Amino acid sequence: MFMKSTSRFALAIATSIFALCAHAEEITGAGSTFVYPILSKWSADYSAKTGVKINYQSIGSGGGIAQIKAATVDFGASDMPMKPDELDKVGLTQFPVIIGGVVPVVNMPGVATDQLKLTGPVLADIFLGKIKRWNDPAISSLNPGVKLPDAMITVVHRSDGSGTTFNWVNYLSKVSPEWQTKVGEGTSVQWPAGVGGKGNEGVAAYVKQIKNSIGYVELAYAMQNKMTTTQVKNREGKFVSPSLESFQAAAANAEWAKAKDFYLVITDAPGQASWPIAATTFVMMYKIPKNAKQSKSALDFFKWSLEQGQSQAKQLDYVALPDSLVKQIEASWKAEIK
Amino acid sequence: MNTSVTNATTAAAPTQEAVKDDARGDRIFGWAVTFAAAFVMLLLLAVAAAMAWGGHLAFQTFGLRFLVNGEWDAVGKQFGAMVPIMGTLISSAIAMLIAVPVSFGIAFYLTEIAPTWLRGPVSTAVELLAGIPSIIYGMWGLFVFVPFMSEHVLPWLNDKVGSLPVVGPLFEGPPLGIGMLTAGIVLAIMVIPFISSIMRDVFRTVPSSLKESSYALGATTWEVVWHVVLPYCRSAVVGGIFLGLGRALGETMAVTFVLGNSHQLSWSLLMPGNSIAATIANEFTEADSDIYLSSLIALGLILFVVTFIVLAVARLMLANLRRKEGAA
């Protein structure tokens, strides 16, 4: 009697586990650390609603591209878009999912948030190690009335490769020919000057500790750590402060419609109000997926995220994609993904 | 009677069996431990081979120039291991320069001078220090020690030592607090527990009759330790030091936090640098080209070889010492 009831009990458990496995779908993804906070928020809400789980490993943009190329995940995420010919070679397609921004942060006693005004070429010269002191004429002429210390500038950059770095150096390359030839762009570069911190948190920690230093982090890190951000002059010659509004302007003014495979880096975007170092995270998926069902659920998830995910984005200091872009992305899914 | 005979025979027969069994058991045991010992060698070779295979693209592309090239440029795909190699060696050297005398002092105090009631708690404290994970040292280093260095120690070094003729250039530069010197000191704090607890253990193995006879001849405590205790356990002391050095060479997280992770060569110990382990940890996930990944794995092989050479030299030194002592 006892035996019978235990075996029946075991059977019941086994069947329910089996049923659970059959039900709980799991989509796997890997890549960008930049997108991780919003992606995990989206997946928590989505899985509460639909039961579909999203298992995302934030291993870095380069890692995300490597993993999707190796087909070990259903989608990869990167802050650096893949070139159209490279996508074609592997049979991948890509689309943007979220907009954020990279902001310069400084540590100077007596200088308030968004008080300091900088331009792209000046930033490039600072990071090249050419402008060595804060009271350099190139900086003081932009900032009449700001008391700039007569002190060495310590440059802080990322020590690990990252999409944040990619967008930062991509911007510097666009505005400074010298940067482009000497250093170039990538997820990790040969820095001409400064110290390297690991991750956004490493750069934030170094900038907070080293007086008269300058670094770059994502806006969310700057806000959460109450760091001193600066204004930067955009393409139209206007000084803008980093904010969700200026990121949004950059996203709206970027010319997505003309970009093949959404291959567009929105740094140095046109528009009076545009933040010049806005950044996009891209998702890469196979055009002909190995597992069609998984791929379909992943697309359902991203469709939901792009259409319903705005409020969460704002909470976490990101900017949702403009509606016209979302329509364009959904059209590309129909055309590209089998 | 009858029953006892049968009992005896039944008892005797298994005895011969048991002897055979024992012999077989010995053989099996012999093989098992031989395999266990050989396993270490196999493992070592396999690790070396795997890294040589992974790094062969880097060695093929850059040749031996890989070792002396100071460039590390992921965009231009030019890689050289010089900066990380130097950083690893220099930070470890600073660590040993500090850790060896301090550890000796700790061991000396604990075995010869400290009152008995204090020895237990201090020894336990040393062992607890050894158990703290390295990332904790790194975080402590970044948040507590780096500001202290940049506000108090480095400005003083800059003023007082930076202007001296020969050693001056080693201590010039902005007082960032992050750099080779800080990394060396944090490493020293990490290896002190290892070295000092080994030293203390081996100091305690010195027979008290040896020490007592020296005291009887009128030797001071210092003389006893320097002329009797140290020579008696020299090889074990050196072994402990090299265990600490091995740890310092390979330490990753603590160094990454306070070293500055910059691929630039600088004379100054106050400037940021890089180490092999820190470079690998920092850049592995984003190594987006084959040659980049291969260069990182090649760095791993170099660390392996450097550690191997250091330990081999230590062994040779020890063997030399023993021979000299034997001759004397």
XYZ file of C-alpha atoms in Angstrom:
666
model
C 0.000 0.000 0.000
C 2.731 2.378 1.085
C 4.949 1.380 -1.846
C 2.101 1.856 -4.233
C 1.291 5.330 -2.975
C 4.960 6.463 -3.064
C 5.461 5.248 -6.602
C 2.266 6.927 -7.651
C 3.480 10.082 -5.928
C 6.825 9.871 -7.724
C 5.048 9.377 -11.008
C 2.920 12.421 -10.325
C 6.026 14.517 -9.629
C 7.776 13.185 -12.704
C 4.859 13.993 -14.962
C 4.430 17.451 -13.514
C 8.155 18.200 -13.982
C 7.886 16.901 -17.522
C 4.851 19.074 -18.123
C 6.659 22.043 -16.661
C 9.665 21.476 -18.930
C 7.454 21.187 -21.945
C 5.748 24.425 -21.039
C 8.588 26.655 -19.813
C 10.275 27.938 -22.912
C 13.672 29.384 -22.489
C 15.302 31.810 -24.899
C 19.022 32.260 -24.548
C 21.023 35.347 -25.396
C 24.426 36.822 -24.670
C 26.409 40.000 -25.207
C 26.326 43.688 -24.344
C 26.533 44.681 -20.681
C 25.066 48.080 -21.618
C 21.647 46.566 -22.346
C 21.629 44.149 -19.405
C 19.624 46.209 -16.856
C 16.758 46.948 -19.249
C 16.817 43.493 -20.812
C 16.523 41.806 -17.426
C 13.657 44.120 -16.479
C 11.887 43.329 -19.734
C 12.400 39.615 -19.384
C 11.150 39.589 -15.785
C 7.937 41.372 -16.800
C 7.554 39.291 -19.946
C 8.019 35.999 -18.192
C 5.525 36.997 -15.488
C 3.055 37.614 -18.279
C 3.725 34.724 -20.645
C 5.877 32.203 -18.782
C 8.602 32.454 -21.398
C 11.986 32.775 -19.766
C 14.885 34.763 -21.187
C 18.314 33.659 -20.097
C 20.687 36.517 -20.933
C 24.411 36.451 -20.156
C 25.981 39.900 -20.186
C 29.450 38.893 -21.318
C 30.255 41.959 -23.403
C 29.480 42.988 -26.976
C 32.423 41.184 -28.559
C 31.476 38.047 -26.666
C 27.878 38.372 -27.831
C 28.942 38.514 -31.486
C 31.243 35.524 -30.985
C 28.458 33.493 -29.321
C 25.819 34.168 -31.987
C 28.370 33.363 -34.710
C 29.007 30.062 -32.946
C 25.194 29.583 -32.771
C 25.289 28.736 -29.062
C 22.559 31.294 -28.288
C 19.249 32.344 -29.852
C 20.294 35.978 -30.046
C 23.406 38.055 -29.531
C 23.505 41.668 -28.383
C 26.169 44.225 -29.197
C 26.625 47.969 -28.881
C 28.712 47.841 -32.029
C 26.636 46.967 -35.114
C 27.978 44.319 -37.480
C 28.733 45.461 -41.024
C 26.142 44.321 -43.634
C 28.631 42.170 -45.555
C 29.762 40.518 -42.351
C 26.130 39.772 -41.454
C 25.527 38.265 -44.885
C 28.538 36.013 -44.600
C 27.151 34.323 -41.460
C 23.480 34.566 -42.409
C 22.580 36.963 -39.616
C 20.293 39.940 -39.399
C 20.349 42.724 -36.830
C 18.079 45.375 -35.384
C 18.365 48.052 -32.679
C 16.524 47.532 -29.379
C 17.319 50.471 -27.112
C 19.011 53.863 -27.069
C 21.309 55.074 -24.319
C 24.182 57.461 -24.116
C 27.774 57.781 -23.072
C 28.650 60.847 -21.018
C 31.928 62.423 -19.931
C 32.288 62.615 -16.150
C 34.795 64.795 -14.343
C 36.075 65.177 -10.808
C 36.987 68.787 -10.183
C 36.390 70.509 -6.866
C 34.071 73.465 -7.388
C 32.748 72.427 -10.792
C 29.053 71.550 -10.811
C 27.178 69.058 -12.992
C 26.775 70.250 -16.592
C 28.657 73.443 -15.811
C 31.729 72.555 -17.834
C 31.460 72.913 -21.618
C 33.544 70.725 -23.891
C 33.709 70.037 -27.601
C 34.479 66.811 -29.427
C 37.914 67.916 -30.668
C 38.863 69.080 -27.139
C 37.757 65.744 -25.687
C 39.838 63.961 -28.320
C 42.893 66.071 -27.503
C 42.461 65.392 -23.772
C 42.211 61.648 -24.390
C 45.172 61.832 -26.786
C 47.190 63.367 -23.953
C 47.744 66.563 -25.948
C 45.779 68.810 -23.602
C 47.444 68.096 -20.302
C 46.103 70.715 -17.883
C 42.605 71.922 -17.019
C 43.548 75.571 -17.457
C 44.669 74.973 -21.050
C 43.456 77.833 -23.301
C 41.445 75.351 -25.390
C 39.302 74.525 -22.351
C 39.239 77.906 -20.625
C 38.126 79.721 -23.800
C 35.009 77.494 -23.849
C 34.345 78.126 -20.176
C 34.560 81.792 -19.303
C 33.583 82.246 -15.670
C 34.366 78.694 -14.613
C 37.291 78.473 -12.200
C 39.490 75.816 -13.781
C 42.254 74.408 -11.585
C 45.889 74.684 -12.638
C 46.271 70.915 -12.449
C 47.174 67.911 -14.569
C 44.257 66.086 -16.166
C 44.080 62.385 -15.401
C 42.311 60.497 -18.150
C 40.283 57.441 -17.097
C 39.214 54.897 -19.704
C 37.892 51.343 -19.712
C 40.478 48.614 -19.283
C 38.186 45.929 -20.662
C 36.828 45.982 -24.148
C 33.286 47.347 -24.244
C 30.514 48.750 -26.351
C 30.623 51.913 -24.252
C 34.213 52.366 -25.366
C 33.226 51.658 -28.948
C 30.673 54.473 -28.998
C 33.060 56.831 -27.218
C 35.982 56.297 -29.591
C 33.648 56.175 -32.582
C 32.584 59.712 -31.642
C 36.172 60.860 -31.121
C 37.095 59.404 -34.526
C 34.261 61.296 -36.186
C 35.291 64.640 -34.727
C 39.076 64.329 -34.667
C 41.076 63.216 -37.717
C 44.104 62.810 -35.475
C 42.221 60.401 -33.210
C 41.060 58.426 -36.222
C 44.554 57.931 -37.621
C 46.404 57.488 -34.341
C 43.976 55.394 -32.302
C 40.984 54.449 -34.423
C 37.830 52.740 -33.166
C 36.908 49.392 -31.662
C 35.641 47.859 -28.460
C 39.160 48.196 -27.060
C 41.860 50.516 -28.349
C 45.435 51.412 -27.562
C 44.923 54.356 -25.230
C 47.558 57.069 -25.636
C 47.117 58.259 -22.040
C 45.532 57.563 -18.704
C 44.471 54.760 -16.405
C 42.007 51.983 -17.101
C 39.143 50.906 -14.868
C 37.279 47.626 -15.310
C 33.678 48.141 -16.308
C 31.507 51.228 -15.943
C 31.795 50.806 -12.174
C 35.617 50.713 -12.413
C 35.745 53.962 -14.400
C 33.243 55.562 -12.013
C 35.326 54.495 -9.006
C 38.585 55.801 -10.489
C 37.060 59.160 -11.468
C 35.596 59.556 -7.983
C 38.953 58.812 -6.375
C 41.324 60.764 -8.585
C 41.081 64.529 -8.339
C 41.041 66.460 -11.638
C 40.244 63.368 -13.642
C 37.911 62.822 -16.593
C 36.311 59.581 -17.752
C 33.275 58.338 -19.647
C 30.389 56.153 -18.466
C 26.806 55.359 -19.380
C 24.331 57.977 -18.192
C 22.718 55.565 -15.717
C 26.037 55.124 -13.893
C 26.645 58.848 -13.784
C 23.161 59.469 -12.375
C 23.221 56.643 -9.826
C 26.658 57.636 -8.564
C 25.837 61.357 -8.592
C 28.832 62.131 -10.769
C 29.641 65.459 -12.383
C 28.698 65.318 -16.059
C 29.563 67.947 -18.679
C 27.935 69.603 -21.659
C 29.218 68.692 -25.094
C 28.874 70.681 -28.303
C 26.915 68.787 -30.946
C 27.124 68.763 -34.725
C 24.921 71.867 -35.049
C 27.248 73.813 -32.743
C 24.888 73.757 -29.744
C 26.032 72.806 -26.266
C 23.715 70.147 -24.841
C 23.531 68.437 -21.477
C 23.250 64.643 -21.292
C 19.656 63.693 -20.588
C 16.998 61.304 -21.824
C 15.586 64.172 -23.926
C 18.860 64.830 -25.731
C 19.366 61.076 -26.292
C 15.839 60.894 -27.664
C 16.565 63.770 -30.031
C 19.643 61.967 -31.307
C 17.652 58.774 -31.859
C 14.843 60.610 -33.638
C 17.178 62.567 -35.903
C 19.383 59.661 -36.888
C 18.747 58.552 -40.431
C 17.652 54.981 -39.781
C 15.619 54.666 -42.947
C 18.713 54.910 -45.121
C 20.812 52.466 -43.088
C 21.167 49.001 -44.617
C 20.665 46.316 -41.943
C 20.314 49.167 -39.449
C 24.071 49.621 -39.687
C 24.232 53.047 -38.105
C 26.133 54.422 -35.170
C 24.198 57.421 -33.913
C 27.121 59.324 -32.429
C 27.486 62.877 -33.772
C 23.829 62.795 -34.816
C 22.256 65.802 -36.560
C 19.655 67.944 -34.775
C 19.798 71.040 -32.581
C 18.974 69.175 -29.369
C 20.846 65.916 -30.070
C 23.340 64.521 -27.596
C 26.451 63.800 -29.673
C 27.445 60.516 -27.983
C 24.165 58.597 -28.008
C 24.490 54.834 -28.300
C 22.378 51.973 -29.611
C 22.344 48.316 -28.658
C 21.735 45.897 -31.506
C 20.392 42.358 -31.432
C 21.693 39.793 -33.905
C 19.689 36.731 -34.983
C 19.892 34.100 -37.696
C 17.850 34.661 -40.844
C 17.305 30.924 -41.090
C 17.328 29.856 -37.463
C 18.439 26.388 -36.329
C 15.464 26.292 -34.002
C 12.536 28.095 -35.621
C 10.312 27.851 -32.551
C 12.903 29.429 -30.224
C 13.601 32.134 -32.742
C 9.892 32.888 -33.063
C 9.543 33.248 -29.276
C 12.577 35.529 -29.193
C 11.003 37.758 -31.830
C 7.710 37.761 -29.896
C 9.660 38.897 -26.839
C 11.420 41.712 -28.703
C 8.161 42.768 -30.350
C 6.595 43.047 -26.901
C 9.675 44.880 -25.555
C 9.772 47.389 -28.391
C 6.038 48.065 -28.225
C 5.376 47.878 -24.469
C 8.757 48.457 -22.925
C 9.019 52.244 -22.957
C 8.024 52.944 -19.389
C 10.601 50.514 -18.023
C 13.235 52.074 -20.270
C 12.684 55.510 -18.788
C 12.879 54.163 -15.250
C 16.324 52.789 -15.973
C 17.670 55.876 -17.819
C 17.316 54.475 -21.324
C 15.383 55.826 -24.273
C 12.921 53.626 -26.130
C 13.115 53.513 -29.916
C 10.948 55.974 -31.856
C 7.711 54.466 -33.220
C 8.731 54.888 -36.857
C 11.872 52.869 -36.168
C 9.905 50.117 -34.409
C 7.664 49.802 -37.500
C 10.731 49.619 -39.694
C 12.212 46.866 -37.522
C 9.021 44.801 -37.565
C 8.888 45.125 -41.340
C 12.487 43.890 -41.560
C 11.618 40.793 -39.481
C 8.912 39.854 -41.966
C 11.287 40.282 -44.866
C 14.434 38.775 -43.381
C 13.697 36.072 -40.841
C 12.260 32.825 -42.082
C 39.184 -32.550 17.915
C 37.794 -33.136 14.491
C 36.125 -29.809 14.413
C 39.236 -28.011 15.517
C 41.289 -29.591 12.657
C 38.787 -28.536 10.074
C 38.822 -25.180 11.644
C 42.614 -25.001 11.379
C 42.667 -26.060 7.728
C 39.904 -23.703 6.798
C 41.776 -20.999 8.613
C 45.108 -21.865 6.976
C 43.846 -22.002 3.386
C 42.507 -18.420 3.327
C 45.797 -17.247 4.814
C 47.694 -18.231 1.638
C 44.931 -16.662 -0.394
C 45.261 -13.559 1.723
C 49.003 -13.359 0.986
C 48.282 -13.476 -2.751
C 45.526 -10.938 -2.280
C 47.848 -8.694 -0.361
C 50.479 -8.864 -3.098
C 47.894 -8.060 -5.729
C 46.513 -5.288 -3.558
C 50.010 -3.844 -3.234
C 50.469 -3.913 -6.992
C 47.131 -2.235 -7.635
C 47.864 0.341 -4.995
C 51.291 0.888 -6.567
C 49.756 1.490 -9.970
C 47.146 3.777 -8.519
C 49.632 6.055 -6.817
C 51.977 5.964 -9.815
C 49.080 7.089 -11.952
C 48.250 9.808 -9.444
C 51.828 11.065 -9.606
C 51.989 10.813 -13.389
C 48.679 12.642 -13.583
C 50.399 15.795 -12.328
C 52.957 15.601 -15.111
C 50.269 14.907 -17.701
C 48.226 17.806 -16.450
C 51.193 20.152 -16.604
C 52.045 19.081 -20.136
C 48.422 19.260 -21.231
C 48.047 22.800 -19.895
C 51.255 23.905 -21.605
C 50.265 22.223 -24.862
C 46.771 23.705 -24.821
C 48.119 27.209 -24.325
C 50.863 26.764 -26.895
C 48.205 25.618 -29.369
C 45.911 28.520 -28.514
C 48.731 31.042 -28.733
C 50.470 29.692 -31.809
C 48.814 32.233 -34.090
C 50.297 35.078 -32.030
C 53.761 33.530 -32.012
C 53.522 32.780 -35.721
C 52.491 36.334 -36.541
C 54.777 38.280 -34.248
C 57.557 35.767 -33.606
C 59.873 36.461 -30.700
C 59.151 40.166 -31.143
C 55.959 39.376 -29.208
C 58.058 39.240 -26.033
C 59.774 42.619 -26.437
C 57.119 44.621 -28.242
C 55.435 47.203 -25.995
C 52.481 47.819 -28.281
C 49.003 46.451 -27.491
C 46.639 47.734 -30.107
C 43.427 45.798 -30.731
C 42.376 48.135 -33.550
C 45.645 47.868 -35.491
C 45.951 44.175 -34.481
C 49.472 44.680 -33.145
C 50.215 42.872 -29.921
C 53.273 42.665 -27.709
C 53.689 41.227 -24.247
C 56.425 43.488 -22.932
C 54.290 45.840 -20.773
C 52.345 43.066 -19.009
C 55.507 40.999 -18.486
C 57.356 43.931 -16.947
C 54.336 44.840 -14.839
C 54.024 41.295 -13.514
C 57.712 41.073 -12.618
C 57.986 44.562 -11.119
C 54.822 44.400 -9.003
C 55.858 40.963 -7.722
C 59.372 42.208 -6.968
C 58.001 45.124 -4.931
C 55.712 42.702 -3.125
C 58.587 40.392 -2.194
C 60.811 43.290 -1.133
C 58.192 44.225 1.450
C 56.726 40.840 2.312
C 59.911 38.857 3.027
C 61.349 41.032 5.828
C 57.904 41.599 7.373
C 57.076 37.899 7.282
C 60.443 37.097 8.812
C 59.682 39.589 11.572
C 56.271 38.041 12.226
C 57.692 34.514 12.370
C 60.649 35.626 14.488
C 58.364 37.372 16.965
C 55.882 34.509 17.157
C 58.440 31.781 17.775
C 61.033 33.536 19.889
C 59.787 36.703 21.530
C 56.005 36.771 21.901
C 54.573 35.718 25.264
C 52.937 32.303 24.969
C 49.383 33.597 25.491
C 49.740 35.927 22.490
C 51.130 33.352 20.027
C 47.812 31.571 19.467
C 45.687 34.640 18.645
C 48.327 36.252 16.402
C 48.931 33.005 14.511
C 45.203 32.604 13.975
C 44.962 36.181 12.763
C 47.723 35.538 10.223
C 45.928 32.441 8.947
C 42.628 34.295 8.714
C 44.335 36.923 6.570
C 45.431 34.156 4.212
C 41.808 33.082 3.848
C 40.489 36.447 2.648
C 39.620 36.244 -1.078
C 41.812 38.354 -3.311
C 38.927 40.422 -4.666
C 38.323 41.712 -1.143
C 41.929 42.904 -1.042
C 41.354 44.552 -4.399
C 38.263 46.406 -3.220
C 39.915 47.422 0.025
C 42.892 48.574 -2.024
C 40.770 50.684 -4.357
C 38.434 52.265 -1.837
C 40.658 52.632 1.214
C 44.300 52.257 0.347
C 44.405 54.147 -2.973
C 43.019 57.419 -1.524
C 45.414 57.096 1.428
C 48.346 56.627 -0.960
C 47.359 59.522 -3.215
C 46.722 61.953 -0.380
C 49.500 61.123 2.048
C 52.200 58.777 0.795
C 52.685 59.726 -2.848
C 52.924 63.537 -2.421
C 55.576 62.908 0.234
C 57.433 60.481 -2.071
C 57.171 63.022 -4.901
C 58.682 65.792 -2.783
C 61.318 63.919 -0.833
C 62.391 61.082 -3.118
C 61.351 62.269 -6.575
C 64.181 64.792 -6.776
C 66.964 62.363 -5.810
C 69.439 61.603 -8.610
C 69.239 57.840 -9.238
C 66.032 56.580 -7.626
C 64.190 59.852 -8.326
C 62.663 58.911 -11.694
C 61.090 55.867 -10.041
C 58.965 58.127 -7.845
C 57.979 60.932 -10.194
C 54.551 61.549 -11.587
C 51.064 62.616 -10.577
C 49.905 61.108 -7.258
C 47.064 59.056 -8.716
C 47.310 56.448 -6.010
C 46.801 53.821 -8.685
C 49.912 52.230 -10.053
C 52.756 49.778 -9.745
C 53.793 50.740 -6.199
C 50.260 50.465 -4.809
C 49.781 47.124 -6.568
C 53.078 45.875 -5.117
C 52.080 46.859 -1.584
C 48.630 45.252 -1.869
C 50.297 42.105 -3.232
C 52.741 42.165 -0.314
C 49.854 42.283 2.159
C 48.327 39.305 0.354
C 51.427 37.096 0.434
C 52.607 37.972 3.956
C 50.245 35.452 5.600
C 51.557 32.658 3.371
C 55.207 33.340 3.905
C 54.988 34.131 7.599
C 52.940 31.081 8.525
C 55.326 28.778 6.675
C 58.307 30.487 8.310
C 56.697 30.171 11.730
C 55.978 26.485 11.192
C 59.519 25.681 10.134
C 61.098 27.824 12.852
C 59.196 25.698 15.349
C 60.759 22.505 13.979
C 64.216 23.566 15.147
C 65.119 21.246 18.080
C 65.151 23.235 21.294
C 68.402 21.534 22.334
C 70.143 23.313 19.408
C 68.827 26.693 20.455
C 69.438 26.088 24.131
C 73.064 25.155 23.562
C 73.630 28.431 21.649
C 71.968 30.398 24.427
C 74.234 28.524 26.842
C 77.224 29.811 24.888
C 75.989 33.337 25.461
C 74.298 34.046 22.132
C 71.598 36.731 21.924
C 68.105 35.921 20.609
C 68.995 37.604 17.302
C 72.202 35.568 17.008
C 70.351 32.357 17.721
C 67.793 33.053 15.020
C 70.284 34.343 12.459
C 73.037 31.743 12.986
C 71.126 28.689 14.185
C 67.430 28.766 13.316
C 67.688 30.224 9.795
C 70.497 27.964 8.545
C 68.708 24.964 10.025
C 65.569 25.537 7.991
C 66.901 27.568 5.085
C 65.428 25.427 2.350
C 61.962 25.463 3.870
C 62.131 29.250 4.329
C 63.147 29.766 0.707
C 60.397 27.354 -0.318
C 57.863 29.472 1.571
C 59.138 32.658 -0.038
C 58.773 31.178 -3.483
C 55.289 29.941 -2.737
C 54.441 33.552 -1.938
C 56.170 34.738 -5.090
C 54.211 32.239 -7.160
C 51.018 33.654 -5.736
C 52.125 37.246 -6.370
C 52.999 36.491 -10.015
C 49.617 35.000 -10.768
C 47.378 37.279 -8.703
C 44.639 38.759 -10.858
C 41.722 40.525 -9.265
C 43.490 42.475 -6.532
C 46.023 43.742 -9.068
C 43.392 44.659 -11.647
C 41.703 46.949 -9.144
C 44.732 49.019 -8.173
C 47.208 48.741 -11.042
C 45.568 51.102 -13.524
C 45.491 48.636 -16.433
C 47.347 50.821 -18.886
C 49.474 49.375 -21.682
C 52.143 52.012 -21.364
C 55.682 51.559 -20.198
C 56.847 54.067 -17.629
C 59.901 54.377 -15.461
C 57.864 55.644 -12.582
C 56.455 53.207 -10.044
C 53.675 55.707 -9.402
C 52.294 55.387 -12.931
C 49.717 52.817 -13.966
C 50.880 49.656 -15.663
C 49.504 46.259 -16.481
C 50.136 42.663 -15.527
C 49.705 39.474 -17.518
C 46.924 38.097 -15.356
C 45.104 41.448 -15.252
C 45.298 41.860 -19.034
C 43.811 38.426 -19.614
C 41.022 38.971 -17.094
C 40.185 42.401 -18.494
C 40.221 41.669 -22.168
C 39.243 38.039 -22.666
C 35.501 38.554 -23.094
C 35.880 41.215 -25.748
C 38.702 39.690 -27.751
C 36.916 39.992 -31.074
C 39.572 38.847 -33.517
C 41.451 35.541 -33.701
C 44.824 37.199 -33.339
C 43.624 39.124 -30.257
C 42.388 35.960 -28.562
C 45.523 34.114 -29.554
C 47.713 36.900 -28.131
C 45.877 36.662 -24.810
C 46.369 32.916 -24.670
C 50.023 33.422 -25.592
C 50.247 35.788 -22.609
C 48.901 32.960 -20.480
C 51.627 30.664 -21.763
C 54.230 33.313 -20.965
C 52.943 33.618 -17.394
C 53.123 29.848 -17.122
C 56.706 29.822 -18.397
C 57.774 32.790 -16.229
C 56.385 31.107 -13.112
C 58.032 27.840 -14.114
C 61.406 29.562 -14.613
C 61.165 31.387 -11.285
C 60.373 28.181 -9.420
C 63.078 26.244 -11.266
C 65.671 28.893 -10.398
C 64.565 28.641 -6.779
C 65.076 24.873 -6.838
C 68.538 25.280 -8.350
C 69.488 27.877 -5.753
C 68.388 25.544 -3.002
C 70.347 22.639 -4.442
C 73.447 24.876 -4.640
C 73.006 25.979 -1.053
C 72.752 22.396 0.125
C 75.865 21.394 -1.786
C 77.834 24.276 -0.272
C 76.669 23.360 3.207
C 77.639 19.778 2.564
C 81.110 20.885 1.441
C 81.639 23.212 4.381
